[in-house]
Every structure is written in structure tokens, then in C-alpha cells.
Amino acid sequence: ARKLTVSIPSEGYYCRPVVALSLAISPIWIAFYLSSQMGVAVNAHFHYLYISCAVSLFTGAMIIRYGGAESLSLWALVPVALYGFVVAATWIDYIGAHLVRLLAFFGAVFKIPNPVMGLTVLAWGNSMGDLSTNVTMARKGLGNMGATACFAGPCFTLLCGLGSGFAALLASDPNLTTIKVTIPPSVKIGFASIIFNCLLLISAGLIVFRRGGKIGPSHAYLMLTIYVSYLATCIA
């Protein structure tokens, strides 16, 4: 179902019938997502579903009729790719919500505290996709891009995730001007570990500059030691 609703027009994955089919049936998935995750009463807004289905069917027919056999033209590729990205984001949110419920269930069965589950299983599972992508880019000779993504991903999650969350909360209540925030000890220790690691990276960069631009394996072991210490401190 996921592959049939997410349009992927990029090179190496492009298939004209599949892209047309994903565009045609994706409004049905989006309606289900809005109903199950956002609590939107789709039954009361069926006219919007009819209009979106008509537009998506027309778009899919245009892809079948005028789309290239090997790739789409640039004017069609960009909006189709952006739309596919939005649909893929809904799948990630839907699967993530069920994953959290599943982890909570296993935590309750095995009597594992929620903070421990979040620090270990959830954090590792959430990072596996980024890990595989960054390692793949590094092996293909794009080491700088992979290293940059290691910092850009968490930065985007922290800044845009927290920023959009607080903005939505403030917009939901016009009378709300301040939000009381409590930072748990695990987050404080995490911030301290990140700052310490950044200082080590800066120090290593200054040393590497003198050694010709090569970082030894000892720094990797040091970063792993910091992470293990962070886990041990939070779980203890």
C-alpha cells in the first residue's frame, strides 16, 4: 500500500504506470490518515475527497498520456516529487505512531520504564534510516555530505520540531502567551554530552589540521565512550 501511494519519479525508481497509479489513489490514503491520526471527520467533507480524487485521476491520466518512458520532464518531476514527499511523511507519521504504541506495550509487558525504552529501542530504531543513508553516501565517496547529514538531521528535528510544536500550541490558544517547560535529567545530560562532543570535535579539527587532515580511530572510540557513558548515567 505504501509503494502504491507514494509517487517516486526519481531516476532509477521511475515507472510511469506506478507513478500514475500512486497519484490516482493517494487521496484515499490521505483521507484515511487524516481520519485516523488527526481526527478529521471525513464523512462530513466528502466533497473535498471527490474533488481531490478527480484531480488526482486527471493528473495520473496526464502522466500516462504525456509522461516520458524513462523520466518525467522537469516541470512535472518537481511537483510530483514534492507531493510524493508529503505522502511519504504521512506514512512515516502513521508508522511512527503505531511503533510508539507497540513499544509502550512491550515496555508494559516486560516492565521496562518508558524513559529507558525511549533512550534505547526507540532512539536506535529512529536513527537506523539516517545511519544507513549516511554510511551509504560515505562509501560512495560523499563523506562530507554524510558527515554533514549527521548534524543537519538532529538540528532539523530539534529546531523545526520543537519550533513548530510550540508555534502550533500558541496558535491553538490566543490567550496563551507563555509555556512552562520542564527539562528532564536525561535531556540535560544529553545536552551536556553533545556540547562536550562538539568541543572534542573542534579540538580534533585543530589537531587534524596540523596532521594533514586525518582523524585517527581513537576519536571514534572516544565518541562511543561518551554515548555509553550518557546511556549509563541516564539509566542508572
mmCIF file of C-alpha atoms in Angstrom:
data_model
loop_
_atom_site.group_PDB
_atom_site.id
_atom_site.type_symbol
_atom_site.label_atom_id
_atom_site.label_comp_id
_atom_site.label_asym_id
_atom_site.label_seq_id
_atom_site.Cartn_x
_atom_site.Cartn_y
_atom_site.Cartn_z
ATOM 1 C CA ALA A 1 0.000 0.000 0.000
ATOM 2 C CA ARG A 2 2.833 2.393 0.799
ATOM 3 C CA LYS A 3 4.538 1.891 -2.558
ATOM 4 C CA LEU A 4 1.219 2.327 -4.370
ATOM 5 C CA THR A 5 0.522 5.705 -2.760
ATOM 6 C CA VAL A 6 3.978 7.338 -2.728
ATOM 7 C CA SER A 7 4.996 8.669 -6.142
ATOM 8 C CA ILE A 8 8.743 8.336 -6.813
ATOM 9 C CA PRO A 9 9.720 9.954 -10.127
ATOM 10 C CA SER A 10 13.471 9.982 -9.455
ATOM 11 C CA GLU A 11 15.984 8.298 -11.723
ATOM 12 C CA GLY A 12 16.410 4.595 -11.014
ATOM 13 C CA TYR A 13 12.937 4.257 -9.451
ATOM 14 C CA TYR A 14 10.743 5.842 -12.111
ATOM 15 C CA CYS A 15 7.965 3.712 -13.547
ATOM 16 C CA ARG A 16 5.270 5.623 -15.413
ATOM 17 C CA PRO A 17 2.293 3.331 -14.581
ATOM 18 C CA VAL A 18 3.263 3.141 -10.899
ATOM 19 C CA VAL A 19 3.655 6.933 -10.623
ATOM 20 C CA ALA A 20 0.282 7.465 -12.308
ATOM 21 C CA LEU A 21 -1.394 4.887 -10.056
ATOM 22 C CA SER A 22 0.127 6.382 -6.891
ATOM 23 C CA LEU A 23 -1.122 9.834 -7.856
ATOM 24 C CA ALA A 24 -4.592 8.461 -8.571
ATOM 25 C CA ILE A 25 -5.165 6.572 -5.291
ATOM 26 C CA SER A 26 -3.127 8.683 -2.868
ATOM 27 C CA PRO A 27 -6.123 10.891 -1.858
ATOM 28 C CA ILE A 28 -7.804 7.791 -0.403
ATOM 29 C CA TRP A 29 -4.781 7.161 1.825
ATOM 30 C CA ILE A 30 -4.587 10.821 2.840
ATOM 31 C CA ALA A 31 -8.288 10.759 3.799
ATOM 32 C CA PHE A 32 -7.682 7.653 5.925
ATOM 33 C CA TYR A 33 -4.628 9.271 7.523
ATOM 34 C CA LEU A 34 -6.498 12.464 8.389
ATOM 35 C CA SER A 35 -9.356 10.440 9.841
ATOM 36 C CA SER A 36 -7.239 8.059 11.933
ATOM 37 C CA GLN A 37 -4.395 10.339 13.037
ATOM 38 C CA MET A 38 -5.863 13.845 13.028
ATOM 39 C CA GLY A 39 -9.459 13.066 13.963
ATOM 40 C CA VAL A 40 -10.844 14.787 10.854
ATOM 41 C CA ALA A 41 -14.455 13.853 10.113
ATOM 42 C CA VAL A 42 -14.020 12.752 6.506
ATOM 43 C CA ASN A 43 -17.709 11.843 6.240
ATOM 44 C CA ALA A 44 -18.601 15.497 6.691
ATOM 45 C CA HIS A 45 -16.185 16.601 3.968
ATOM 46 C CA PHE A 46 -16.750 14.041 1.241
ATOM 47 C CA HIS A 47 -16.949 16.770 -1.416
ATOM 48 C CA TYR A 48 -13.274 17.569 -0.806
ATOM 49 C CA LEU A 49 -12.425 13.886 -1.252
ATOM 50 C CA TYR A 50 -14.374 13.768 -4.529
ATOM 51 C CA ILE A 51 -12.581 16.852 -5.839
ATOM 52 C CA SER A 52 -9.126 15.589 -4.833
ATOM 53 C CA CYS A 53 -9.820 12.172 -6.364
ATOM 54 C CA ALA A 54 -10.958 13.796 -9.605
ATOM 55 C CA VAL A 55 -7.838 15.975 -9.747
ATOM 56 C CA SER A 56 -5.530 13.072 -8.923
ATOM 57 C CA LEU A 57 -7.175 10.813 -11.537
ATOM 58 C CA PHE A 58 -6.790 13.545 -14.144
ATOM 59 C CA THR A 59 -3.133 14.035 -13.157
ATOM 60 C CA GLY A 60 -2.487 10.301 -13.329
ATOM 61 C CA ALA A 61 -4.073 10.156 -16.782
ATOM 62 C CA MET A 62 -1.840 13.022 -17.926
ATOM 63 C CA ILE A 63 1.218 11.154 -16.656
ATOM 64 C CA ILE A 64 0.172 8.054 -18.613
ATOM 65 C CA ARG A 65 -0.536 10.084 -21.750
ATOM 66 C CA TYR A 66 2.316 12.596 -21.766
ATOM 67 C CA GLY A 67 4.887 11.230 -19.279
ATOM 68 C CA GLY A 68 8.183 10.026 -20.684
ATOM 69 C CA ALA A 69 9.050 6.350 -20.784
ATOM 70 C CA GLU A 70 12.378 6.891 -18.983
ATOM 71 C CA SER A 71 11.730 10.003 -16.888
ATOM 72 C CA LEU A 72 9.407 12.962 -16.403
ATOM 73 C CA SER A 73 10.140 16.425 -17.665
ATOM 74 C CA LEU A 74 11.367 18.913 -15.075
ATOM 75 C CA TRP A 75 8.086 20.845 -14.897
ATOM 76 C CA ALA A 76 6.253 17.652 -13.901
ATOM 77 C CA LEU A 77 9.024 15.956 -11.917
ATOM 78 C CA VAL A 78 9.370 18.654 -9.241
ATOM 79 C CA PRO A 79 5.691 18.883 -8.145
ATOM 80 C CA VAL A 80 5.240 15.101 -8.333
ATOM 81 C CA ALA A 81 8.359 14.568 -6.190
ATOM 82 C CA LEU A 82 7.212 17.163 -3.641
ATOM 83 C CA TYR A 83 3.771 15.582 -3.464
ATOM 84 C CA GLY A 84 5.351 12.167 -3.007
ATOM 85 C CA PHE A 85 7.459 13.583 -0.176
ATOM 86 C CA VAL A 86 4.340 14.848 1.615
ATOM 87 C CA VAL A 87 2.588 11.491 1.231
ATOM 88 C CA ALA A 88 5.706 9.674 2.452
ATOM 89 C CA ALA A 89 5.760 11.944 5.521
ATOM 90 C CA THR A 90 2.206 10.864 6.359
ATOM 91 C CA TRP A 91 3.300 7.221 6.184
ATOM 92 C CA ILE A 92 6.242 7.934 8.484
ATOM 93 C CA ASP A 93 3.966 9.640 10.995
ATOM 94 C CA TYR A 94 1.411 6.809 10.841
ATOM 95 C CA ILE A 95 4.002 4.056 11.259
ATOM 96 C CA GLY A 96 5.814 6.034 13.969
ATOM 97 C CA ALA A 97 2.612 6.448 15.986
ATOM 98 C CA HIS A 98 1.956 2.705 15.898
ATOM 99 C CA LEU A 99 5.596 1.991 16.720
ATOM 100 C CA VAL A 100 5.335 4.121 19.852
ATOM 101 C CA ARG A 101 2.206 2.225 20.916
ATOM 102 C CA LEU A 102 3.966 -1.081 20.262
ATOM 103 C CA LEU A 103 6.975 -0.022 22.320
ATOM 104 C CA ALA A 104 4.711 1.090 25.146
ATOM 105 C CA PHE A 105 3.028 -2.318 25.033
ATOM 106 C CA PHE A 106 6.318 -4.226 25.224
ATOM 107 C CA GLY A 107 7.536 -1.889 27.947
ATOM 108 C CA ALA A 108 4.436 -2.638 29.995
ATOM 109 C CA VAL A 109 4.730 -6.403 29.396
ATOM 110 C CA PHE A 110 8.424 -6.605 30.324
ATOM 111 C CA LYS A 111 8.140 -3.860 32.968
ATOM 112 C CA ILE A 112 10.684 -1.617 31.240
ATOM 113 C CA PRO A 113 10.347 2.104 32.130
ATOM 114 C CA ASN A 114 9.308 4.400 29.281
ATOM 115 C CA PRO A 115 12.455 6.596 29.569
ATOM 116 C CA VAL A 116 14.656 3.529 29.111
ATOM 117 C CA MET A 117 12.660 2.440 26.046
ATOM 118 C CA GLY A 118 12.982 5.908 24.588
ATOM 119 C CA LEU A 119 16.715 6.111 25.243
ATOM 120 C CA THR A 120 17.440 2.720 23.682
ATOM 121 C CA VAL A 121 14.984 0.950 21.377
ATOM 122 C CA LEU A 122 13.089 3.993 20.085
ATOM 123 C CA ALA A 123 16.207 6.126 19.657
ATOM 124 C CA TRP A 124 18.096 3.374 17.842
ATOM 125 C CA GLY A 125 15.167 2.495 15.595
ATOM 126 C CA ASN A 126 14.597 6.163 14.768
ATOM 127 C CA SER A 127 18.247 6.559 13.771
ATOM 128 C CA MET A 128 18.685 3.413 11.656
ATOM 129 C CA GLY A 129 17.433 5.080 8.483
ATOM 130 C CA ASP A 130 19.821 8.009 8.837
ATOM 131 C CA LEU A 131 22.680 5.663 9.729
ATOM 132 C CA SER A 132 22.253 3.506 6.620
ATOM 133 C CA THR A 133 21.852 6.546 4.349
ATOM 134 C CA ASN A 134 24.889 8.380 5.710
ATOM 135 C CA VAL A 135 27.102 5.277 5.585
ATOM 136 C CA THR A 136 25.999 4.597 2.001
ATOM 137 C CA MET A 137 26.898 8.144 0.958
ATOM 138 C CA ALA A 138 30.292 7.870 2.664
ATOM 139 C CA ARG A 139 31.052 4.588 0.866
ATOM 140 C CA LYS A 140 30.203 6.216 -2.464
ATOM 141 C CA GLY A 141 32.775 8.929 -1.882
ATOM 142 C CA LEU A 142 30.427 11.555 -0.423
ATOM 143 C CA GLY A 143 31.937 11.542 3.044
ATOM 144 C CA ASN A 144 31.479 15.274 3.598
ATOM 145 C CA MET A 145 27.794 15.035 2.721
ATOM 146 C CA GLY A 146 27.285 12.079 5.047
ATOM 147 C CA ALA A 147 29.119 13.780 7.914
ATOM 148 C CA THR A 148 27.107 16.970 7.392
ATOM 149 C CA ALA A 149 23.853 14.993 7.426
ATOM 150 C CA CYS A 150 24.795 13.539 10.829
ATOM 151 C CA PHE A 151 24.492 17.030 12.298
ATOM 152 C CA ALA A 152 21.871 18.505 9.951
ATOM 153 C CA GLY A 153 19.273 15.790 10.719
ATOM 154 C CA PRO A 154 19.196 16.236 14.511
ATOM 155 C CA CYS A 155 19.446 20.014 14.080
ATOM 156 C CA PHE A 156 16.360 20.000 11.848
ATOM 157 C CA THR A 157 14.486 17.737 14.260
ATOM 158 C CA LEU A 158 15.289 19.867 17.312
ATOM 159 C CA LEU A 159 14.770 23.310 15.799
ATOM 160 C CA CYS A 160 11.891 22.708 13.383
ATOM 161 C CA GLY A 161 10.225 20.019 15.505
ATOM 162 C CA LEU A 162 10.225 21.986 18.737
ATOM 163 C CA GLY A 163 9.617 25.280 16.946
ATOM 164 C CA SER A 164 6.595 24.053 15.002
ATOM 165 C CA GLY A 165 5.219 22.296 18.090
ATOM 166 C CA PHE A 166 5.393 25.414 20.244
ATOM 167 C CA ALA A 167 4.014 27.535 17.395
ATOM 168 C CA ALA A 168 1.029 25.201 16.959
ATOM 169 C CA LEU A 169 0.384 25.224 20.711
ATOM 170 C CA LEU A 170 0.477 29.014 20.861
ATOM 171 C CA ALA A 171 -1.770 29.314 17.804
ATOM 172 C CA SER A 172 -4.350 26.956 19.329
ATOM 173 C CA ASP A 173 -4.994 29.332 22.246
ATOM 174 C CA PRO A 174 -4.849 33.109 21.582
ATOM 175 C CA ASN A 175 -4.726 33.798 25.330
ATOM 176 C CA LEU A 176 -1.655 31.632 25.818
ATOM 177 C CA THR A 177 1.472 33.775 25.995
ATOM 178 C CA THR A 178 3.918 31.610 27.923
ATOM 179 C CA ILE A 179 4.559 27.880 28.088
ATOM 180 C CA LYS A 180 6.002 26.219 31.171
ATOM 181 C CA VAL A 181 8.696 23.748 30.153
ATOM 182 C CA THR A 182 10.284 21.137 32.406
ATOM 183 C CA ILE A 183 13.551 19.620 31.194
ATOM 184 C CA PRO A 184 14.074 16.066 32.484
ATOM 185 C CA PRO A 185 17.532 14.994 33.693
ATOM 186 C CA SER A 186 18.067 12.753 30.630
ATOM 187 C CA VAL A 187 17.719 15.761 28.320
ATOM 188 C CA LYS A 188 20.099 17.834 30.439
ATOM 189 C CA ILE A 189 22.690 15.060 30.355
ATOM 190 C CA GLY A 190 22.147 14.716 26.613
ATOM 191 C CA PHE A 191 22.783 18.422 26.062
ATOM 192 C CA ALA A 192 25.939 18.218 28.168
ATOM 193 C CA SER A 193 27.164 15.196 26.185
ATOM 194 C CA ILE A 194 26.506 16.932 22.861
ATOM 195 C CA ILE A 195 28.326 20.081 23.964
ATOM 196 C CA PHE A 196 31.261 18.025 25.214
ATOM 197 C CA ASN A 197 31.383 16.101 21.938
ATOM 198 C CA CYS A 198 31.299 19.333 19.913
ATOM 199 C CA LEU A 199 34.201 20.704 21.936
ATOM 200 C CA LEU A 200 36.126 17.494 21.245
ATOM 201 C CA LEU A 201 35.364 17.801 17.531
ATOM 202 C CA ILE A 202 36.664 21.364 17.493
ATOM 203 C CA SER A 203 39.802 20.275 19.333
ATOM 204 C CA ALA A 204 40.239 17.319 16.977
ATOM 205 C CA GLY A 205 39.783 19.637 13.998
ATOM 206 C CA LEU A 206 42.600 21.863 15.197
ATOM 207 C CA ILE A 207 44.840 18.834 15.735
ATOM 208 C CA VAL A 208 43.852 17.281 12.395
ATOM 209 C CA PHE A 209 44.721 20.494 10.614
ATOM 210 C CA ARG A 210 48.274 20.068 11.824
ATOM 211 C CA ARG A 211 48.376 16.364 10.898
ATOM 212 C CA GLY A 212 47.294 16.812 7.290
ATOM 213 C CA GLY A 213 43.544 16.344 7.643
ATOM 214 C CA LYS A 214 43.306 12.801 9.033
ATOM 215 C CA ILE A 215 41.366 11.742 12.114
ATOM 216 C CA GLY A 216 42.561 8.592 13.836
ATOM 217 C CA PRO A 217 40.294 5.790 15.102
ATOM 218 C CA SER A 218 40.852 6.882 18.690
ATOM 219 C CA HIS A 219 38.402 9.756 18.250
ATOM 220 C CA ALA A 220 35.667 7.342 17.140
ATOM 221 C CA TYR A 221 36.248 5.244 20.246
ATOM 222 C CA LEU A 222 36.062 8.390 22.348
ATOM 223 C CA MET A 223 32.692 9.356 20.856
ATOM 224 C CA LEU A 224 31.330 5.856 21.511
ATOM 225 C CA THR A 225 32.584 6.104 25.080
ATOM 226 C CA ILE A 226 30.698 9.378 25.536
ATOM 227 C CA TYR A 227 27.489 7.772 24.269
ATOM 228 C CA VAL A 228 27.836 4.707 26.502
ATOM 229 C CA SER A 229 28.502 6.995 29.474
ATOM 230 C CA TYR A 230 25.402 9.014 28.577
ATOM 231 C CA LEU A 231 23.232 5.878 28.499
ATOM 232 C CA ALA A 232 24.676 4.518 31.717
ATOM 233 C CA THR A 233 24.136 7.835 33.516
ATOM 234 C CA CYS A 234 20.535 8.190 32.355
ATOM 235 C CA ILE A 235 19.527 4.601 33.064
ATOM 236 C CA ALA A 236 21.232 4.455 36.458
#
